[in-house]
Amino acid sequence: MTSTLPSDLTTLAVDVAGHIATVTLTGTGHGNAMGSAFWHELPLVFNALDADEDVRAVVLTGAGRNFSVGLDLNDLLASWGEHVRPDAGATARAELLADIRGKQAAITSVATCRKPVIAAVSGWCVGGGVDLIAAADVRLAGRDAKFSVREVKVAIVADLGSLQRLEGIIEQGRLRELALTGKDIAADEAERIGLVNSAHDAVLDAARAMAEEIAANPPAAVYGTKRTLTAEREARIASELREVATWNAAFLPSDDLLEAITAFSEKRKPHYRGH
């Protein structure tokens, strides 16, 4: 490689063969959950791949049975602590805002990487996992894949890009249905509504074949094409991400969020009161 990847990655594995880089989520917990180290490592990896002139396309996938079950809630709750209590003060809310903006920037590093990114999704792809694949250029699914924009079910407005980037990938009505219900959908429905381009028996092989097809094209033309397709969209998204981060820093601390946290720890269904 002509750029340097971190040598001590714990949540991502990177393999480069020819002109194709495969980035595999290994997570910090069950189901490739996204903990603190993941949010630190993701932009380091994609910035390095962006700068590597030998890499012409990236395949993004998950280790094991799942792509990602989303944010590591135990890790997240430990790091948020007092920041999400209903009586959180201005300093705590400002720190929460900075944390959200940092996670948004990590996902954006995938969207703005000059090299086309193909997501190969098997098993569960939930919450932050959907944020991540929404930042990819192309999404392919295994037959067993299941997707959920689930944040609303835990008293959170999805704030890492799925609400912004899925607009234009799927139609507005479908996006609202997924985001407002938090429902799960299978690979066939994801293909039908356009969330994924296609479903495959061997999704990683399909993604690598597409990456090879892209890598065979002139690199400057590929980069120019991606930049042209991405520039206006990402400018709009940047503004919308700032708005949702500000909203969550102000309104995320709530009795309903505490109830979601308590219900999660007690393994029961939450009871929301709108407080």
PDB file of N, CA, C and O in Angstrom, residues 3 35 37 44-45 58 64 69 73 91 93 114 130 139-140 164 169 193 218 220 248 259:
ATOM      1  N   SER A   3      -0.189   4.062   1.264  1.00  0.00           N
ATOM      2  CA  SER A   3      -0.541   4.810   2.468  1.00  0.00           C
ATOM      3  C   SER A   3      -0.454   3.858   3.651  1.00  0.00           C
ATOM      4  O   SER A   3      -0.367   2.645   3.483  1.00  0.00           O
ATOM      5  N   GLY A  35     -18.596   0.018  19.014  1.00  0.00           N
ATOM      6  CA  GLY A  35     -18.207   0.677  20.249  1.00  0.00           C
ATOM      7  C   GLY A  35     -17.260   1.835  20.003  1.00  0.00           C
ATOM      8  O   GLY A  35     -17.000   2.225  18.860  1.00  0.00           O
ATOM      9  N   ALA A  37     -14.045   2.263  20.096  1.00  0.00           N
ATOM     10  CA  ALA A  37     -12.877   2.051  19.238  1.00  0.00           C
ATOM     11  C   ALA A  37     -13.265   2.063  17.767  1.00  0.00           C
ATOM     12  O   ALA A  37     -12.500   2.546  16.913  1.00  0.00           O
ATOM     13  N   LEU A  44      -9.908   6.516  10.280  1.00  0.00           N
ATOM     14  CA  LEU A  44      -8.490   6.250  10.024  1.00  0.00           C
ATOM     15  C   LEU A  44      -8.336   5.301   8.839  1.00  0.00           C
ATOM     16  O   LEU A  44      -7.491   5.514   7.953  1.00  0.00           O
ATOM     17  N   VAL A  45      -9.146   4.260   8.807  1.00  0.00           N
ATOM     18  CA  VAL A  45      -9.077   3.283   7.727  1.00  0.00           C
ATOM     19  C   VAL A  45      -9.492   3.900   6.398  1.00  0.00           C
ATOM     20  O   VAL A  45      -8.787   3.762   5.373  1.00  0.00           O
ATOM     21  N   VAL A  58     -13.476  -0.528  -2.814  1.00  0.00           N
ATOM     22  CA  VAL A  58     -13.505  -1.073  -1.448  1.00  0.00           C
ATOM     23  C   VAL A  58     -14.766  -1.900  -1.273  1.00  0.00           C
ATOM     24  O   VAL A  58     -15.870  -1.470  -1.645  1.00  0.00           O
ATOM     25  N   GLY A  64     -18.371 -12.982  10.471  1.00  0.00           N
ATOM     26  CA  GLY A  64     -19.357 -13.878  11.061  1.00  0.00           C
ATOM     27  C   GLY A  64     -20.714 -13.805  10.391  1.00  0.00           C
ATOM     28  O   GLY A  64     -20.831 -13.521   9.198  1.00  0.00           O
ATOM     29  N   VAL A  69     -24.992  -5.271  14.289  1.00  0.00           N
ATOM     30  CA  VAL A  69     -26.231  -5.056  15.047  1.00  0.00           C
ATOM     31  C   VAL A  69     -26.349  -3.607  15.511  1.00  0.00           C
ATOM     32  O   VAL A  69     -27.267  -3.262  16.256  1.00  0.00           O
ATOM     33  N   LEU A  73     -24.598  -0.746  22.743  1.00  0.00           N
ATOM     34  CA  LEU A  73     -25.359   0.049  23.713  1.00  0.00           C
ATOM     35  C   LEU A  73     -24.687   0.093  25.081  1.00  0.00           C
ATOM     36  O   LEU A  73     -24.712   1.129  25.756  1.00  0.00           O
ATOM     37  N   THR A  91     -23.056  22.080  29.783  1.00  0.00           N
ATOM     38  CA  THR A  91     -21.770  21.458  29.483  1.00  0.00           C
ATOM     39  C   THR A  91     -21.955  20.023  29.019  1.00  0.00           C
ATOM     40  O   THR A  91     -21.346  19.595  28.019  1.00  0.00           O
ATOM     41  N   ARG A  93     -24.598  18.731  27.632  1.00  0.00           N
ATOM     42  CA  ARG A  93     -25.245  18.706  26.308  1.00  0.00           C
ATOM     43  C   ARG A  93     -24.259  19.100  25.210  1.00  0.00           C
ATOM     44  O   ARG A  93     -24.307  18.565  24.095  1.00  0.00           O
ATOM     45  N   ARG A 114     -12.692   8.671  -1.896  1.00  0.00           N
ATOM     46  CA  ARG A 114     -12.667   8.770  -3.361  1.00  0.00           C
ATOM     47  C   ARG A 114     -12.898   7.430  -4.043  1.00  0.00           C
ATOM     48  O   ARG A 114     -13.329   7.380  -5.199  1.00  0.00           O
ATOM     49  N   VAL A 130     -27.089   0.445   9.302  1.00  0.00           N
ATOM     50  CA  VAL A 130     -27.779   1.060   8.163  1.00  0.00           C
ATOM     51  C   VAL A 130     -27.163   2.425   7.856  1.00  0.00           C
ATOM     52  O   VAL A 130     -27.002   2.800   6.682  1.00  0.00           O
ATOM     53  N   ARG A 139     -25.083  -1.140  -2.415  1.00  0.00           N
ATOM     54  CA  ARG A 139     -25.403  -2.081  -1.350  1.00  0.00           C
ATOM     55  C   ARG A 139     -25.902  -3.386  -1.962  1.00  0.00           C
ATOM     56  O   ARG A 139     -26.831  -3.378  -2.783  1.00  0.00           O
ATOM     57  N   LEU A 140     -25.276  -4.484  -1.562  1.00  0.00           N
ATOM     58  CA  LEU A 140     -25.705  -5.815  -1.969  1.00  0.00           C
ATOM     59  C   LEU A 140     -26.048  -6.600  -0.704  1.00  0.00           C
ATOM     60  O   LEU A 140     -25.439  -6.395   0.350  1.00  0.00           O
ATOM     61  N   GLN A 164     -30.788  10.958   6.237  1.00  0.00           N
ATOM     62  CA  GLN A 164     -30.363  11.889   5.198  1.00  0.00           C
ATOM     63  C   GLN A 164     -29.935  11.158   3.924  1.00  0.00           C
ATOM     64  O   GLN A 164     -30.325  11.536   2.817  1.00  0.00           O
ATOM     65  N   ILE A 169     -32.087   7.137  -2.129  1.00  0.00           N
ATOM     66  CA  ILE A 169     -31.834   5.715  -2.346  1.00  0.00           C
ATOM     67  C   ILE A 169     -33.160   4.970  -2.376  1.00  0.00           C
ATOM     68  O   ILE A 169     -33.406   4.133  -3.240  1.00  0.00           O
ATOM     69  N   ILE A 193     -37.638  -2.394  -2.524  1.00  0.00           N
ATOM     70  CA  ILE A 193     -37.768  -0.953  -2.324  1.00  0.00           C
ATOM     71  C   ILE A 193     -36.505  -0.188  -2.725  1.00  0.00           C
ATOM     72  O   ILE A 193     -36.483   1.038  -2.652  1.00  0.00           O
ATOM     73  N   PRO A 218     -10.672   3.337 -15.791  1.00  0.00           N
ATOM     74  CA  PRO A 218      -9.649   4.341 -15.482  1.00  0.00           C
ATOM     75  C   PRO A 218      -9.908   4.997 -14.134  1.00  0.00           C
ATOM     76  O   PRO A 218     -10.995   5.542 -13.905  1.00  0.00           O
ATOM     77  N   ALA A 220      -9.077   7.797 -12.610  1.00  0.00           N
ATOM     78  CA  ALA A 220      -9.463   9.209 -12.562  1.00  0.00           C
ATOM     79  C   ALA A 220     -10.909   9.393 -12.999  1.00  0.00           C
ATOM     80  O   ALA A 220     -11.634  10.223 -12.441  1.00  0.00           O
ATOM     81  N   ASN A 248     -30.679  16.369  18.840  1.00  0.00           N
ATOM     82  CA  ASN A 248     -30.461  15.306  19.813  1.00  0.00           C
ATOM     83  C   ASN A 248     -29.692  15.787  21.040  1.00  0.00           C
ATOM     84  O   ASN A 248     -29.960  15.337  22.156  1.00  0.00           O
ATOM     85  N   GLU A 259     -35.930   5.327  30.250  1.00  0.00           N
ATOM     86  CA  GLU A 259     -36.774   4.137  30.253  1.00  0.00           C
ATOM     87  C   GLU A 259     -36.256   3.121  29.235  1.00  0.00           C
ATOM     88  O   GLU A 259     -36.231   1.909  29.512  1.00  0.00           O
TER      89      GLU A 259
END
